C-alpha cells in the first residue's frame, strides 16, 4: 500500500458512516436511518449492536427474512457453479424458474416469461409489449407507482416524480381509479391498461371492490391488454401467489420482482395467452436477466413459500397484525388497510413520520410512506414471537408519537 492509500484508509476508518454516505453516494435518497450490519430471520442489527424487528422487509423484498438457510444453501450452491452465462445460453435454473412462474401465475402452457433484474425493468418490458400491439394509447392510474426508469416513470401516475424528467415516452394517460373513468377512456385504439391491485407506494390502497373484474371485461371487449403490476403485491404476500388471483380474473400480463428471489435482484414479465406472441426476437433483452444465480435463489424461495405454506401464514399473520393494531386503540390511527402481509395503517394528518421515527427508537422498522400512512411488509415467515413483539413496540411508538 502506498502512503496516500494508507492515509485515505485511516481517514475513511475515522469518518462517521453518515458523512461517508453523504460524501460518496448520489444524493437521490434521503439520509439512511441506521447502518445495518447483520440480519437473522425477521431481525436486523445496527453498528452499535441495537436490534430491530424488521417489519418493512426491505420493502416487501425479503420474503424469507434474513439469512434463511434455504436462501443460503441455494445461493452458495449456485455461486460455486455458475453465477452468470448470458442469454446466449440457457441454464436449468432459468428453465425451472420460467416453468414455475407459468404454473404459479396460472399463465399455463400458452404463457411466456421475460426476465429482467428489477421491478422497473419488468414494467419497461410490459410497456414494450403494449407498444407491440401497434395501438397508440396506454392507460394507467393516477397515484399508481410503476418504477423510476423513463418508461416506468411515464406509467407512474405521480406528476411530482415525473416533472423534473419531462419529456417522457408519450401515449400514457392517467385515469381516476373508477370503472366510469375506464369506460370513458377505453376504445379500440388502447394498447393496454396497467394497474397495481393495491397501490403500495401510495400507502397500501386497494383498488375499489370489483374494479379488476370490470377492467377485465372492458379491456377484453376492446382488445386491450390488462397488465397487472404485482411487483409489491405478488409472491404470496397477500395470501395468494398474486393479488389478482383473489379477484378471479385472468390478465394478459403481470409484472413481478421484489419478493421473488428473497433479496437477490430479479424481475419478470409473465404473459398469458395471445399476449405471449407480441414480443419478437430482437425486441428486448438484458445482459443479467434471468441469470442462473438469481434464478436458483428464486426457485428456492418460491419452493419454500409453497412447502411451508407461507401464503397461508401471510393471511393468518396479516389478520393478527390488523387486529393487534386496532386493539391498541390509538387516537392517531384512523384505519388499517391492505391484504395479508401488505398492510397500510392510516394515521391522522402528518402523524405517520413521527410514529415511524418513534418505532425505530423502540427497535421496530416500519415505513411512513406518506404523512398519513405507515406501511408494513414484513417477511412472510413472521410467527407469534414477531407479531407480539411488533404489537408491544408499535403500541409504545404510538404512545410516544401521541405526546
Ligand atoms: C417497487 C415497485 C416498482 C419498481 O420496482 P424497482 O425494483 O424499484 O424498480 C414497480 N411497481 C411497483 C408496484 C412497486 O412496488
mmCIF file of N, CA, C and O in Angstrom, residues 41 84 113 125 137 143 150 157 161 165-166 168 177 215 223 244 250 305 321 328 330 336 358 361 376 378 380:
data_model
loop_
_atom_site.group_PDB
_atom_site.id
_atom_site.type_symbol
_atom_site.label_atom_id
_atom_site.label_comp_id
_atom_site.label_asym_id
_atom_site.label_seq_id
_atom_site.Cartn_x
_atom_site.Cartn_y
_atom_site.Cartn_z
ATOM 1 N N UNK A 41 -33.460 -13.996 10.437
ATOM 2 C CA UNK A 41 -34.917 -14.105 10.491
ATOM 3 C C UNK A 41 -35.560 -12.749 10.236
ATOM 4 O O UNK A 41 -35.245 -12.075 9.261
ATOM 5 N N UNK A 84 -23.388 -16.641 -13.743
ATOM 6 C CA UNK A 84 -23.903 -15.930 -14.914
ATOM 7 C C UNK A 84 -23.357 -16.568 -16.186
ATOM 8 O O UNK A 84 -22.205 -16.986 -16.222
ATOM 9 N N UNK A 113 -42.311 -16.106 -20.268
ATOM 10 C CA UNK A 113 -41.665 -15.306 -19.233
ATOM 11 C C UNK A 113 -40.495 -14.545 -19.827
ATOM 12 O O UNK A 113 -39.709 -15.108 -20.602
ATOM 13 N N UNK A 125 -40.491 -3.798 -19.869
ATOM 14 C CA UNK A 125 -40.813 -4.891 -20.797
ATOM 15 C C UNK A 125 -42.310 -4.907 -21.091
ATOM 16 O O UNK A 125 -42.728 -5.112 -22.245
ATOM 17 N N UNK A 137 -52.411 4.249 -27.521
ATOM 18 C CA UNK A 137 -52.726 4.752 -26.173
ATOM 19 C C UNK A 137 -52.499 3.687 -25.100
ATOM 20 O O UNK A 137 -52.877 2.528 -25.289
ATOM 21 N N UNK A 143 -51.812 8.211 -9.266
ATOM 22 C CA UNK A 143 -51.245 7.819 -7.971
ATOM 23 C C UNK A 143 -50.677 6.411 -7.910
ATOM 24 O O UNK A 143 -50.281 5.953 -6.847
ATOM 25 N N UNK A 150 -37.339 5.676 -17.314
ATOM 26 C CA UNK A 150 -38.171 6.627 -18.055
ATOM 27 C C UNK A 150 -39.509 6.030 -18.511
ATOM 28 O O UNK A 150 -40.541 6.702 -18.426
ATOM 29 N N UNK A 157 -48.328 7.316 -12.144
ATOM 30 C CA UNK A 157 -49.264 8.440 -12.133
ATOM 31 C C UNK A 157 -49.005 9.434 -11.026
ATOM 32 O O UNK A 157 -49.913 9.779 -10.249
ATOM 33 N N UNK A 161 -43.162 13.196 -9.389
ATOM 34 C CA UNK A 161 -41.988 12.377 -9.712
ATOM 35 C C UNK A 161 -41.571 12.569 -11.163
ATOM 36 O O UNK A 161 -40.392 12.477 -11.503
ATOM 37 N N UNK A 165 -38.257 15.319 -15.226
ATOM 38 C CA UNK A 165 -37.676 14.452 -16.249
ATOM 39 C C UNK A 165 -38.424 14.450 -17.572
ATOM 40 O O UNK A 165 -38.182 13.597 -18.426
ATOM 41 N N UNK A 166 -39.319 15.418 -17.727
ATOM 42 C CA UNK A 166 -40.057 15.510 -18.985
ATOM 43 C C UNK A 166 -39.100 15.895 -20.115
ATOM 44 O O UNK A 166 -38.120 16.593 -19.861
ATOM 45 N N UNK A 168 -41.255 12.492 -21.237
ATOM 46 C CA UNK A 168 -41.228 11.032 -21.055
ATOM 47 C C UNK A 168 -41.828 10.381 -22.290
ATOM 48 O O UNK A 168 -42.476 11.053 -23.090
ATOM 49 N N UNK A 177 -59.220 5.977 -10.414
ATOM 50 C CA UNK A 177 -59.385 4.526 -10.227
ATOM 51 C C UNK A 177 -60.864 4.158 -10.108
ATOM 52 O O UNK A 177 -61.275 3.534 -9.127
ATOM 53 N N UNK A 215 -62.551 -4.221 -15.178
ATOM 54 C CA UNK A 215 -61.434 -3.857 -16.059
ATOM 55 C C UNK A 215 -61.149 -5.003 -17.027
ATOM 56 O O UNK A 215 -60.858 -4.781 -18.204
ATOM 57 N N UNK A 223 -60.213 -5.333 -26.931
ATOM 58 C CA UNK A 223 -58.972 -5.961 -27.391
ATOM 59 C C UNK A 223 -57.727 -5.316 -26.803
ATOM 60 O O UNK A 223 -56.642 -5.377 -27.395
ATOM 61 N N UNK A 244 -54.108 -10.541 -7.962
ATOM 62 C CA UNK A 244 -55.203 -10.624 -8.941
ATOM 63 C C UNK A 244 -55.964 -11.937 -8.800
ATOM 64 O O UNK A 244 -57.133 -12.031 -9.178
ATOM 65 N N UNK A 250 -58.311 -13.348 -15.220
ATOM 66 C CA UNK A 250 -57.113 -13.788 -15.930
ATOM 67 C C UNK A 250 -56.586 -12.594 -16.730
ATOM 68 O O UNK A 250 -57.223 -12.164 -17.689
ATOM 69 N N UNK A 305 -41.783 -21.065 0.007
ATOM 70 C CA UNK A 305 -43.091 -20.438 0.252
ATOM 71 C C UNK A 305 -44.187 -21.502 0.114
ATOM 72 O O UNK A 305 -45.114 -21.579 0.924
ATOM 73 N N UNK A 321 -52.051 -9.100 12.834
ATOM 74 C CA UNK A 321 -51.430 -7.772 12.929
ATOM 75 C C UNK A 321 -52.504 -6.681 12.826
ATOM 76 O O UNK A 321 -52.513 -5.705 13.579
ATOM 77 N N UNK A 328 -54.949 -1.670 19.867
ATOM 78 C CA UNK A 328 -54.199 -0.633 20.589
ATOM 79 C C UNK A 328 -55.112 0.578 20.835
ATOM 80 O O UNK A 328 -55.032 1.234 21.866
ATOM 81 N N UNK A 330 -55.243 3.483 19.415
ATOM 82 C CA UNK A 330 -54.589 4.800 19.444
ATOM 83 C C UNK A 330 -55.418 5.839 18.705
ATOM 84 O O UNK A 330 -55.941 5.570 17.626
ATOM 85 N N UNK A 336 -57.005 0.558 9.167
ATOM 86 C CA UNK A 336 -55.993 -0.416 8.772
ATOM 87 C C UNK A 336 -56.435 -1.004 7.436
ATOM 88 O O UNK A 336 -57.564 -1.462 7.298
ATOM 89 N N UNK A 358 -40.501 7.074 16.074
ATOM 90 C CA UNK A 358 -40.616 6.545 17.440
ATOM 91 C C UNK A 358 -40.467 5.023 17.420
ATOM 92 O O UNK A 358 -39.837 4.434 18.303
ATOM 93 N N UNK A 361 -36.868 4.001 17.272
ATOM 94 C CA UNK A 361 -36.256 4.127 18.600
ATOM 95 C C UNK A 361 -36.658 2.977 19.519
ATOM 96 O O UNK A 361 -35.927 2.634 20.444
ATOM 97 N N UNK A 376 -46.512 -1.653 6.422
ATOM 98 C CA UNK A 376 -45.860 -2.856 6.944
ATOM 99 C C UNK A 376 -45.759 -3.869 5.812
ATOM 100 O O UNK A 376 -46.747 -4.117 5.115
ATOM 101 N N UNK A 378 -43.698 -7.124 6.319
ATOM 102 C CA UNK A 378 -42.708 -7.981 6.988
ATOM 103 C C UNK A 378 -42.433 -9.258 6.176
ATOM 104 O O UNK A 378 -43.206 -9.597 5.282
ATOM 105 N N UNK A 380 -42.511 -13.088 5.078
ATOM 106 C CA UNK A 380 -43.670 -13.995 5.122
ATOM 107 C C UNK A 380 -43.530 -15.045 6.217
ATOM 108 O O UNK A 380 -44.468 -15.796 6.470
#
